[in-house]
Amino acid sequence: MKKISFIIPCHNEAENIDRLHRELDRFSTAVYDVNGEKMDMSRFEWEFLFINDGSTDNTLEKVRQLRKDDKRVTVLNLTRNFGKESAMLAGMDYAGGDAVINIDADLQDPLDVVPEMIYWWERGYDDVYGKRLSRGKESHIRKVLTMSFYRMLNRMSDIETLPNVGDFRLLDRRAVRALTQLRETQRYMKGLYCWVGFNKKEVAFDRADREAGKSNFHFVKLLNLAIEGITSYTTSPLRYATVSGLLVSLCAFVYLIYMLVKTLVWGEVVAGFPTLICVILFLGGMQLLALGIIGEYIGRIFNETKGRPPYMVESYNEERDIPIIEDVKE
Ligand code: UDP
Ligand code: MG
């Protein structure tokens, strides 16, 4: 019997846990009709891996309670909040399934799409990702910003990231193994999925609204994620800094020749103080920007050279000694 693991990162999701578990429970025995084929979900063995990512509410107690009655529930408790990306890596490390499915705890990813993902998985696809047709109840400005971010990112890098595709996806063991080999601490998962490659297949769905609680991502966090995305994915901003430096120098040189000729032919009185200030300020700004860009990359080098693991485990199920990942997978 093939085993499939749901990976569910949770940060302050106490209000959603019970409902999610009910949905998962119902789902795991339901029969679906996919492309004219009957898909019985009970022919798989299921694992519901909850990763508690440093919640400050009683999320952990809730999932531990669930595990008492339902041994398909497994609980990985991280020592503090490491962020969703690291929590998902932890999930992939500890998941025991032949395939894993990433879902959010807030029920925004509809389980009804999962059978179709499995359908394609059984036909040889390693990465079946959900593509959002609508984005649920999100502010207009967030939608616009997200779209322009993707457009910018794709223009900057060679490997394409797909817009409206998130973490909601089914990954075959092979793809999971590939992803867990990428141990960078500053993870931009959307880029990593594309980077590892494998056979990909798209499944369209409508994103629901958050069930309870509020989104963990506000504007500043999203901006950080965007900068993170760009700097971990491509070094082209450095190239842009070089090119704009070249362009500015070129303009300055042309202007210098012009001034020289003008002074020699007509003679020149000292003038143009405002222009001077403008140019100085503009160049100063450009230099600071370029320095900032370089700084971003140096910061990343600094963080990665420390070679710290991306997350720390406090306990796995009932065990308080951190089990070695290899043992868990057996
Ligand atoms: N999450 C997490 N750690 C964090 C932030 C979020 O594990 O530091 C989880 C959260 O519990 C949820 C998922 O990541 O299951 C998506 O978070 P959220 O719903 O806040 O994001 P959005 O849907 O707004 O993108
Ligand atoms: Mg959400």
mmCIF file of C-alpha atoms and ligand atoms in Angstrom:
data_model
loop_
_atom_site.group_PDB
_atom_site.id
_atom_site.type_symbol
_atom_site.label_atom_id
_atom_site.label_comp_id
_atom_site.label_asym_id
_atom_site.label_seq_id
_atom_site.Cartn_x
_atom_site.Cartn_y
_atom_site.Cartn_z
ATOM 1 C CA MET A 1 0.000 0.000 0.000
ATOM 2 C CA LYS A 2 1.420 3.365 -0.959
ATOM 3 C CA LYS A 3 1.827 5.929 1.753
ATOM 4 C CA ILE A 4 1.131 9.620 1.307
ATOM 5 C CA SER A 5 2.080 12.262 3.867
ATOM 6 C CA PHE A 6 0.373 15.588 4.319
ATOM 7 C CA ILE A 7 2.842 18.212 5.493
ATOM 8 C CA ILE A 8 1.119 20.916 7.495
ATOM 9 C CA PRO A 9 3.203 23.782 8.901
ATOM 10 C CA CYS A 10 1.342 25.458 11.750
ATOM 11 C CA HIS A 11 2.045 28.779 13.372
ATOM 12 C CA ASN A 12 -0.714 29.829 15.766
ATOM 13 C CA GLU A 13 -3.390 27.787 14.052
ATOM 14 C CA ALA A 14 -5.225 26.424 17.119
ATOM 15 C CA GLU A 15 -8.598 27.526 15.770
ATOM 16 C CA ASN A 16 -8.094 25.611 12.541
ATOM 17 C CA ILE A 17 -6.562 22.344 13.719
ATOM 18 C CA ASP A 18 -9.723 20.433 14.642
ATOM 19 C CA ARG A 19 -11.548 21.398 11.507
ATOM 20 C CA LEU A 20 -8.576 20.549 9.346
ATOM 21 C CA HIS A 21 -8.298 17.152 10.975
ATOM 22 C CA ARG A 22 -11.991 16.469 10.425
ATOM 23 C CA GLU A 23 -11.593 17.377 6.768
ATOM 24 C CA LEU A 24 -8.514 15.191 6.410
ATOM 25 C CA ASP A 25 -10.283 12.318 8.109
ATOM 26 C CA ARG A 26 -13.282 12.589 5.803
ATOM 27 C CA PHE A 27 -10.993 12.956 2.812
ATOM 28 C CA SER A 28 -8.933 9.864 3.598
ATOM 29 C CA THR A 29 -11.890 7.513 3.104
ATOM 30 C CA ALA A 30 -13.793 9.391 0.408
ATOM 31 C CA VAL A 31 -14.196 8.237 -3.175
ATOM 32 C CA TYR A 32 -13.606 10.785 -5.888
ATOM 33 C CA ASP A 33 -14.260 10.823 -9.577
ATOM 34 C CA VAL A 34 -11.233 12.085 -11.489
ATOM 35 C CA ASN A 35 -11.246 12.259 -15.267
ATOM 36 C CA GLY A 36 -13.810 9.482 -15.364
ATOM 37 C CA GLU A 37 -11.881 7.225 -13.003
ATOM 38 C CA LYS A 38 -13.041 6.256 -9.514
ATOM 39 C CA MET A 39 -10.352 7.151 -7.004
ATOM 40 C CA ASP A 40 -10.784 5.559 -3.606
ATOM 41 C CA MET A 41 -8.662 7.419 -1.091
ATOM 42 C CA SER A 42 -8.777 4.546 1.388
ATOM 43 C CA ARG A 43 -6.437 2.533 -0.789
ATOM 44 C CA PHE A 44 -3.590 4.700 0.474
ATOM 45 C CA GLU A 45 -1.953 4.778 3.843
ATOM 46 C CA TRP A 46 -2.060 8.311 5.205
ATOM 47 C CA GLU A 47 0.144 10.395 7.424
ATOM 48 C CA PHE A 48 -0.841 13.830 8.694
ATOM 49 C CA LEU A 49 2.399 15.480 9.737
ATOM 50 C CA PHE A 50 1.792 18.649 11.733
ATOM 51 C CA ILE A 51 4.838 20.838 12.210
ATOM 52 C CA ASN A 52 4.423 23.226 15.086
ATOM 53 C CA ASP A 53 6.502 26.227 14.081
ATOM 54 C CA GLY A 54 6.847 27.999 17.416
ATOM 55 C CA SER A 55 3.177 28.705 18.033
ATOM 56 C CA THR A 56 2.358 30.829 21.048
ATOM 57 C CA ASP A 57 -1.206 29.541 21.335
ATOM 58 C CA ASN A 58 -2.239 25.974 22.127
ATOM 59 C CA THR A 59 -1.678 24.561 18.645
ATOM 60 C CA LEU A 60 0.765 21.992 20.018
ATOM 61 C CA GLU A 61 -1.633 20.697 22.696
ATOM 62 C CA LYS A 62 -4.359 20.453 20.072
ATOM 63 C CA VAL A 63 -2.306 18.287 17.704
ATOM 64 C CA ARG A 64 -0.961 16.152 20.516
ATOM 65 C CA GLN A 65 -4.549 15.558 21.562
ATOM 66 C CA LEU A 66 -5.396 14.466 18.025
ATOM 67 C CA ARG A 67 -2.531 12.015 17.999
ATOM 68 C CA LYS A 68 -3.918 10.252 21.053
ATOM 69 C CA ASP A 69 -6.877 8.950 19.025
ATOM 70 C CA ASP A 70 -5.471 8.967 15.538
ATOM 71 C CA LYS A 71 -2.022 7.523 14.992
ATOM 72 C CA ARG A 72 -1.956 8.801 11.429
ATOM 73 C CA VAL A 73 -1.279 12.176 13.031
ATOM 74 C CA THR A 74 2.405 12.781 13.629
ATOM 75 C CA VAL A 75 3.715 15.812 15.454
ATOM 76 C CA LEU A 76 6.987 17.568 14.879
ATOM 77 C CA ASN A 77 7.631 20.371 17.305
ATOM 78 C CA LEU A 78 10.304 22.914 16.407
ATOM 79 C CA THR A 79 12.143 24.734 19.170
ATOM 80 C CA ARG A 80 10.943 28.157 18.033
ATOM 81 C CA ASN A 81 9.459 29.943 15.025
ATOM 82 C CA PHE A 82 11.702 29.255 12.038
ATOM 83 C CA GLY A 83 9.315 30.441 9.336
ATOM 84 C CA LYS A 84 7.128 28.474 6.979
ATOM 85 C CA GLU A 85 9.890 27.609 4.534
ATOM 86 C CA SER A 86 12.075 25.962 7.164
ATOM 87 C CA ALA A 87 9.060 24.280 8.759
ATOM 88 C CA MET A 88 8.269 22.710 5.411
ATOM 89 C CA LEU A 89 11.825 21.466 5.041
ATOM 90 C CA ALA A 90 11.508 19.879 8.473
ATOM 91 C CA GLY A 91 8.283 18.269 7.300
ATOM 92 C CA MET A 92 9.938 16.865 4.206
ATOM 93 C CA ASP A 93 12.782 15.487 6.295
ATOM 94 C CA TYR A 94 10.444 13.668 8.655
ATOM 95 C CA ALA A 95 7.644 12.642 6.281
ATOM 96 C CA GLY A 96 7.593 8.929 5.607
ATOM 97 C CA GLY A 97 5.347 8.820 2.547
ATOM 98 C CA ASP A 98 6.048 7.757 -1.025
ATOM 99 C CA ALA A 99 4.672 11.156 -1.833
ATOM 100 C CA VAL A 100 4.106 14.273 0.243
ATOM 101 C CA ILE A 101 1.453 16.936 -0.104
ATOM 102 C CA ASN A 102 2.063 20.426 1.253
ATOM 103 C CA ILE A 103 -1.015 22.143 2.583
ATOM 104 C CA ASP A 104 -1.683 25.154 4.782
ATOM 105 C CA ALA A 105 -3.333 24.664 8.138
ATOM 106 C CA ASP A 106 -5.903 27.362 7.455
ATOM 107 C CA LEU A 107 -7.852 25.245 4.926
ATOM 108 C CA GLN A 108 -7.095 27.610 2.083
ATOM 109 C CA ASP A 109 -5.950 24.745 -0.085
ATOM 110 C CA PRO A 110 -8.977 22.668 -1.079
ATOM 111 C CA LEU A 111 -8.540 18.930 -0.447
ATOM 112 C CA ASP A 112 -10.882 18.173 -3.351
ATOM 113 C CA VAL A 113 -8.033 18.880 -5.751
ATOM 114 C CA VAL A 114 -5.740 16.349 -4.107
ATOM 115 C CA PRO A 115 -7.229 13.245 -5.832
ATOM 116 C CA GLU A 116 -6.434 14.821 -9.171
ATOM 117 C CA MET A 117 -2.868 15.406 -7.971
ATOM 118 C CA ILE A 118 -2.638 11.749 -6.990
ATOM 119 C CA TYR A 119 -4.117 10.767 -10.332
ATOM 120 C CA TRP A 120 -1.236 12.476 -12.152
ATOM 121 C CA TRP A 121 1.320 11.248 -9.629
ATOM 122 C CA GLU A 122 0.307 7.675 -10.411
ATOM 123 C CA ARG A 123 0.863 8.468 -14.060
ATOM 124 C CA GLY A 124 4.479 9.336 -13.475
ATOM 125 C CA TYR A 125 4.571 13.004 -12.532
ATOM 126 C CA ASP A 126 6.903 13.947 -9.662
ATOM 127 C CA ASP A 127 5.673 17.433 -8.902
ATOM 128 C CA VAL A 128 1.971 18.102 -9.337
ATOM 129 C CA TYR A 129 1.378 21.700 -8.319
ATOM 130 C CA GLY A 130 -1.810 23.609 -7.731
ATOM 131 C CA LYS A 131 -2.298 26.755 -9.747
ATOM 132 C CA ARG A 132 -4.631 29.327 -8.251
ATOM 133 C CA LEU A 133 -7.329 30.577 -10.588
ATOM 134 C CA SER A 134 -8.505 33.086 -7.993
ATOM 135 C CA ARG A 135 -6.619 34.217 -4.921
ATOM 136 C CA GLY A 136 -9.453 34.272 -2.396
ATOM 137 C CA LYS A 137 -10.170 37.384 -0.385
ATOM 138 C CA GLU A 138 -6.917 39.263 -0.763
ATOM 139 C CA SER A 139 -6.558 42.974 -1.015
ATOM 140 C CA HIS A 140 -6.303 44.385 -4.518
ATOM 141 C CA ILE A 141 -2.954 45.986 -3.775
ATOM 142 C CA ARG A 142 -1.506 42.661 -2.585
ATOM 143 C CA LYS A 143 -2.562 41.003 -5.827
ATOM 144 C CA VAL A 144 -1.006 43.756 -7.924
ATOM 145 C CA LEU A 145 2.215 43.706 -5.906
ATOM 146 C CA THR A 146 2.485 39.920 -6.102
ATOM 147 C CA MET A 147 1.985 39.913 -9.851
ATOM 148 C CA SER A 148 4.583 42.616 -10.450
ATOM 149 C CA PHE A 149 6.998 40.768 -8.172
ATOM 150 C CA TYR A 150 6.727 37.605 -10.261
ATOM 151 C CA ARG A 151 7.128 39.552 -13.469
ATOM 152 C CA MET A 152 10.256 41.238 -12.111
ATOM 153 C CA LEU A 153 11.708 37.983 -10.801
ATOM 154 C CA ASN A 154 11.200 36.165 -14.066
ATOM 155 C CA ARG A 155 12.773 38.959 -16.044
ATOM 156 C CA MET A 156 15.797 38.788 -13.756
ATOM 157 C CA SER A 157 16.542 35.095 -13.695
ATOM 158 C CA ASP A 158 17.030 32.268 -16.150
ATOM 159 C CA ILE A 159 14.849 29.767 -14.363
ATOM 160 C CA GLU A 160 11.180 30.634 -14.483
ATOM 161 C CA THR A 161 9.064 30.771 -11.346
ATOM 162 C CA LEU A 162 5.393 30.242 -11.948
ATOM 163 C CA PRO A 163 2.964 32.976 -10.929
ATOM 164 C CA ASN A 164 -0.029 31.945 -8.805
ATOM 165 C CA VAL A 165 1.655 28.720 -7.841
ATOM 166 C CA GLY A 166 2.391 28.280 -4.167
ATOM 167 C CA ASP A 167 3.430 25.496 -1.860
ATOM 168 C CA PHE A 168 0.225 23.529 -2.363
ATOM 169 C CA ARG A 169 1.489 20.542 -4.328
ATOM 170 C CA LEU A 170 2.167 16.841 -4.364
ATOM 171 C CA LEU A 171 5.797 15.798 -4.516
ATOM 172 C CA ASP A 172 7.104 12.344 -5.237
ATOM 173 C CA ARG A 173 9.718 10.880 -2.907
ATOM 174 C CA ARG A 174 12.368 11.594 -5.550
ATOM 175 C CA ALA A 175 11.571 15.300 -5.686
ATOM 176 C CA VAL A 176 11.438 15.435 -1.893
ATOM 177 C CA ARG A 177 14.860 13.857 -1.666
ATOM 178 C CA ALA A 178 16.178 16.436 -4.114
ATOM 179 C CA LEU A 179 14.631 19.323 -2.176
ATOM 180 C CA THR A 180 15.954 18.120 1.163
ATOM 181 C CA GLN A 181 19.437 18.096 -0.283
ATOM 182 C CA LEU A 182 19.249 21.868 -0.653
ATOM 183 C CA ARG A 183 20.084 22.904 2.900
ATOM 184 C CA GLU A 184 20.377 26.661 2.568
ATOM 185 C CA THR A 185 19.018 28.387 5.639
ATOM 186 C CA GLN A 186 17.433 31.260 3.756
ATOM 187 C CA ARG A 187 15.016 29.293 1.691
ATOM 188 C CA TYR A 188 12.864 30.544 -1.104
ATOM 189 C CA MET A 189 10.820 27.443 -1.772
ATOM 190 C CA LYS A 190 9.038 28.628 -4.899
ATOM 191 C CA GLY A 191 12.411 29.014 -6.543
ATOM 192 C CA LEU A 192 13.699 25.692 -5.232
ATOM 193 C CA TYR A 193 10.777 23.698 -6.653
ATOM 194 C CA CYS A 194 11.632 25.045 -10.074
ATOM 195 C CA TRP A 195 15.345 24.615 -9.576
ATOM 196 C CA VAL A 196 15.206 20.879 -8.838
ATOM 197 C CA GLY A 197 13.235 20.230 -12.000
ATOM 198 C CA PHE A 198 11.497 16.819 -12.418
ATOM 199 C CA ASN A 199 8.281 16.111 -14.328
ATOM 200 C CA LYS A 200 5.815 18.809 -13.482
ATOM 201 C CA LYS A 201 2.072 18.882 -13.938
ATOM 202 C CA GLU A 202 -0.377 21.663 -13.281
ATOM 203 C CA VAL A 203 -3.732 21.298 -11.559
ATOM 204 C CA ALA A 204 -5.996 24.342 -11.377
ATOM 205 C CA PHE A 205 -7.991 25.278 -8.270
ATOM 206 C CA ASP A 206 -9.805 28.135 -6.590
ATOM 207 C CA ARG A 207 -8.148 29.369 -3.431
ATOM 208 C CA ALA A 208 -10.558 29.657 -0.546
ATOM 209 C CA ASP A 209 -10.501 32.342 2.109
ATOM 210 C CA ARG A 210 -8.682 31.786 5.358
ATOM 211 C CA GLU A 211 -10.893 29.749 7.719
ATOM 212 C CA ALA A 212 -10.008 31.417 11.025
ATOM 213 C CA GLY A 213 -7.305 33.608 12.518
ATOM 214 C CA LYS A 214 -5.410 36.026 10.358
ATOM 215 C CA SER A 215 -2.651 35.720 7.799
ATOM 216 C CA ASN A 216 0.877 35.577 9.147
ATOM 217 C CA PHE A 217 2.140 37.542 6.207
ATOM 218 C CA HIS A 218 1.755 41.294 6.280
ATOM 219 C CA PHE A 219 3.292 43.835 3.959
ATOM 220 C CA VAL A 220 6.759 44.072 5.535
ATOM 221 C CA LYS A 221 7.044 40.285 5.726
ATOM 222 C CA LEU A 222 6.038 39.972 2.080
ATOM 223 C CA LEU A 223 8.552 42.642 1.093
ATOM 224 C CA ASN A 224 11.253 40.735 2.943
ATOM 225 C CA LEU A 225 10.152 37.563 1.215
ATOM 226 C CA ALA A 226 10.403 39.335 -2.128
ATOM 227 C CA ILE A 227 13.946 40.570 -1.463
ATOM 228 C CA GLU A 228 14.762 37.102 -0.155
ATOM 229 C CA GLY A 229 13.310 35.590 -3.299
ATOM 230 C CA ILE A 230 15.341 37.753 -5.601
ATOM 231 C CA THR A 231 18.647 37.568 -3.761
ATOM 232 C CA SER A 232 18.509 33.839 -3.163
ATOM 233 C CA TYR A 233 17.522 33.115 -6.700
ATOM 234 C CA THR A 234 19.615 35.335 -8.907
ATOM 235 C CA THR A 235 22.637 37.584 -8.791
ATOM 236 C CA SER A 236 21.382 39.799 -11.610
ATOM 237 C CA PRO A 237 20.840 42.874 -9.363
ATOM 238 C CA LEU A 238 24.627 43.000 -9.070
ATOM 239 C CA ARG A 239 24.815 42.979 -12.839
ATOM 240 C CA TYR A 240 22.256 45.809 -13.006
ATOM 241 C CA ALA A 241 24.378 47.844 -10.594
ATOM 242 C CA THR A 242 27.408 47.327 -12.836
ATOM 243 C CA VAL A 243 25.510 48.240 -15.981
ATOM 244 C CA SER A 244 23.951 51.379 -14.510
ATOM 245 C CA GLY A 245 27.389 52.391 -13.213
ATOM 246 C CA LEU A 246 28.734 52.015 -16.734
ATOM 247 C CA LEU A 247 25.876 53.987 -18.245
ATOM 248 C CA VAL A 248 26.238 56.838 -15.778
ATOM 249 C CA SER A 249 29.990 56.987 -16.378
ATOM 250 C CA LEU A 250 29.400 57.049 -20.107
ATOM 251 C CA CYS A 251 26.928 59.925 -19.801
ATOM 252 C CA ALA A 252 29.359 61.766 -17.547
ATOM 253 C CA PHE A 253 32.124 61.305 -20.101
ATOM 254 C CA VAL A 254 29.989 62.596 -22.966
ATOM 255 C CA TYR A 255 28.971 65.570 -20.847
ATOM 256 C CA LEU A 256 32.621 66.224 -19.999
ATOM 257 C CA ILE A 257 33.574 66.395 -23.666
ATOM 258 C CA TYR A 258 30.644 68.717 -24.306
ATOM 259 C CA MET A 259 31.654 71.005 -21.451
ATOM 260 C CA LEU A 260 35.256 71.007 -22.577
ATOM 261 C CA VAL A 261 34.382 72.007 -26.110
ATOM 262 C CA LYS A 262 31.891 74.585 -24.877
ATOM 263 C CA THR A 263 34.433 76.179 -22.542
ATOM 264 C CA LEU A 264 37.204 76.228 -25.145
ATOM 265 C CA VAL A 265 35.056 77.648 -27.923
ATOM 266 C CA TRP A 266 32.766 80.059 -26.075
ATOM 267 C CA GLY A 267 34.376 80.403 -22.664
ATOM 268 C CA GLU A 268 32.212 79.637 -19.629
ATOM 269 C CA VAL A 269 31.251 81.367 -16.431
ATOM 270 C CA VAL A 270 30.624 79.232 -13.337
ATOM 271 C CA ALA A 271 26.921 78.383 -13.273
ATOM 272 C CA GLY A 272 24.515 75.520 -12.783
ATOM 273 C CA PHE A 273 24.718 75.069 -9.026
ATOM 274 C CA PRO A 274 21.273 73.364 -8.804
ATOM 275 C CA THR A 275 22.253 70.920 -11.546
ATOM 276 C CA LEU A 276 25.404 70.119 -9.650
ATOM 277 C CA ILE A 277 23.485 69.325 -6.465
ATOM 278 C CA CYS A 278 21.029 67.180 -8.386
ATOM 279 C CA VAL A 279 23.783 65.188 -10.012
ATOM 280 C CA ILE A 280 25.644 64.692 -6.735
ATOM 281 C CA LEU A 281 22.514 63.547 -4.941
ATOM 282 C CA PHE A 282 21.544 61.247 -7.782
ATOM 283 C CA LEU A 283 24.956 59.625 -7.898
ATOM 284 C CA GLY A 284 25.080 59.361 -4.114
ATOM 285 C CA GLY A 285 21.741 57.578 -4.180
ATOM 286 C CA MET A 286 22.885 55.224 -6.878
ATOM 287 C CA GLN A 287 26.033 54.386 -4.944
ATOM 288 C CA LEU A 288 24.108 53.672 -1.768
ATOM 289 C CA LEU A 289 21.695 51.481 -3.682
ATOM 290 C CA ALA A 290 24.522 49.510 -5.252
ATOM 291 C CA LEU A 291 26.168 49.144 -1.851
ATOM 292 C CA GLY A 292 22.885 47.941 -0.408
ATOM 293 C CA ILE A 293 22.589 45.325 -3.117
ATOM 294 C CA ILE A 294 26.116 44.108 -2.502
ATOM 295 C CA GLY A 295 25.340 44.109 1.219
ATOM 296 C CA GLU A 296 22.332 41.853 0.689
ATOM 297 C CA TYR A 297 24.515 39.261 -0.944
ATOM 298 C CA ILE A 298 27.309 39.563 1.594
ATOM 299 C CA GLY A 299 24.707 39.119 4.323
ATOM 300 C CA ARG A 300 23.564 35.923 2.682
ATOM 301 C CA ILE A 301 27.128 34.669 2.367
ATOM 302 C CA PHE A 302 27.637 35.460 6.050
ATOM 303 C CA ASN A 303 24.541 33.534 7.064
ATOM 304 C CA GLU A 304 25.225 30.533 4.891
ATOM 305 C CA THR A 305 28.903 30.194 5.825
ATOM 306 C CA LYS A 306 27.887 29.644 9.435
ATOM 307 C CA GLY A 307 26.479 26.361 8.170
ATOM 308 C CA ARG A 308 23.716 26.207 10.745
ATOM 309 C CA PRO A 309 20.856 23.783 10.238
ATOM 310 C CA PRO A 310 17.703 25.479 8.950
ATOM 311 C CA TYR A 311 15.616 24.367 11.953
ATOM 312 C CA MET A 312 15.870 22.695 15.363
ATOM 313 C CA VAL A 313 13.583 19.960 16.611
ATOM 314 C CA GLU A 314 12.251 19.990 20.155
ATOM 315 C CA SER A 315 10.344 16.716 19.912
ATOM 316 C CA TYR A 316 8.978 14.236 17.395
ATOM 317 C CA ASN A 317 5.740 12.567 18.427
ATOM 318 C CA GLU A 318 6.348 11.326 21.981
ATOM 319 C CA GLU A 319 10.131 11.353 21.715
ATOM 320 C CA ARG A 320 11.967 14.208 23.289
ATOM 321 C CA ASP A 321 15.438 13.216 22.148
ATOM 322 C CA ILE A 322 15.854 14.491 18.655
ATOM 323 C CA PRO A 323 15.738 11.369 16.499
ATOM 324 C CA ILE A 324 18.098 11.166 13.596
ATOM 325 C CA ILE A 325 16.200 11.795 10.391
ATOM 326 C CA GLU A 326 17.397 8.568 8.783
ATOM 327 C CA ASP A 327 15.899 6.514 11.634
ATOM 328 C CA VAL A 328 12.542 8.191 11.324
ATOM 329 C CA LYS A 329 12.177 7.400 7.669
ATOM 330 C CA GLU A 330 12.487 3.635 8.158
HETATM 331 N N1 UDP B 1 3.254 29.354 8.887
HETATM 332 C C1 UDP B 1 4.314 28.769 9.570
HETATM 333 N N2 UDP B 1 5.288 29.580 10.099
HETATM 334 C C2 UDP B 1 5.268 30.936 9.962
HETATM 335 C C3 UDP B 1 4.204 31.510 9.242
HETATM 336 C C4 UDP B 1 3.212 30.700 8.720
HETATM 337 O O1 UDP B 1 4.374 27.561 9.707
HETATM 338 O O2 UDP B 1 6.179 31.592 10.466
HETATM 339 C C5 UDP B 1 2.183 28.497 8.318
HETATM 340 C C6 UDP B 1 0.777 28.870 8.751
HETATM 341 O O3 UDP B 1 0.445 28.263 9.959
HETATM 342 C C7 UDP B 1 -0.060 28.313 7.616
HETATM 343 C C8 UDP B 1 0.862 28.508 6.413
HETATM 344 O O4 UDP B 1 2.171 28.640 6.935
HETATM 345 O O5 UDP B 1 -0.343 26.946 7.765
HETATM 346 C C9 UDP B 1 0.465 29.705 5.572
HETATM 347 O O6 UDP B 1 0.437 30.852 6.380
HETATM 348 P P1 UDP B 1 -0.631 32.029 6.153
HETATM 349 O O7 UDP B 1 -1.998 31.468 6.023
HETATM 350 O O8 UDP B 1 -0.399 33.009 7.236
HETATM 351 O O9 UDP B 1 -0.140 32.607 4.772
HETATM 352 P P2 UDP B 1 -1.016 33.137 3.527
HETATM 353 O O10 UDP B 1 -2.101 32.127 3.301
HETATM 354 O O11 UDP B 1 -1.533 34.458 3.922
HETATM 355 O O12 UDP B 1 -0.034 33.188 2.407
HETATM 356 MG MG MG B 2 -3.282 31.273 4.570
#
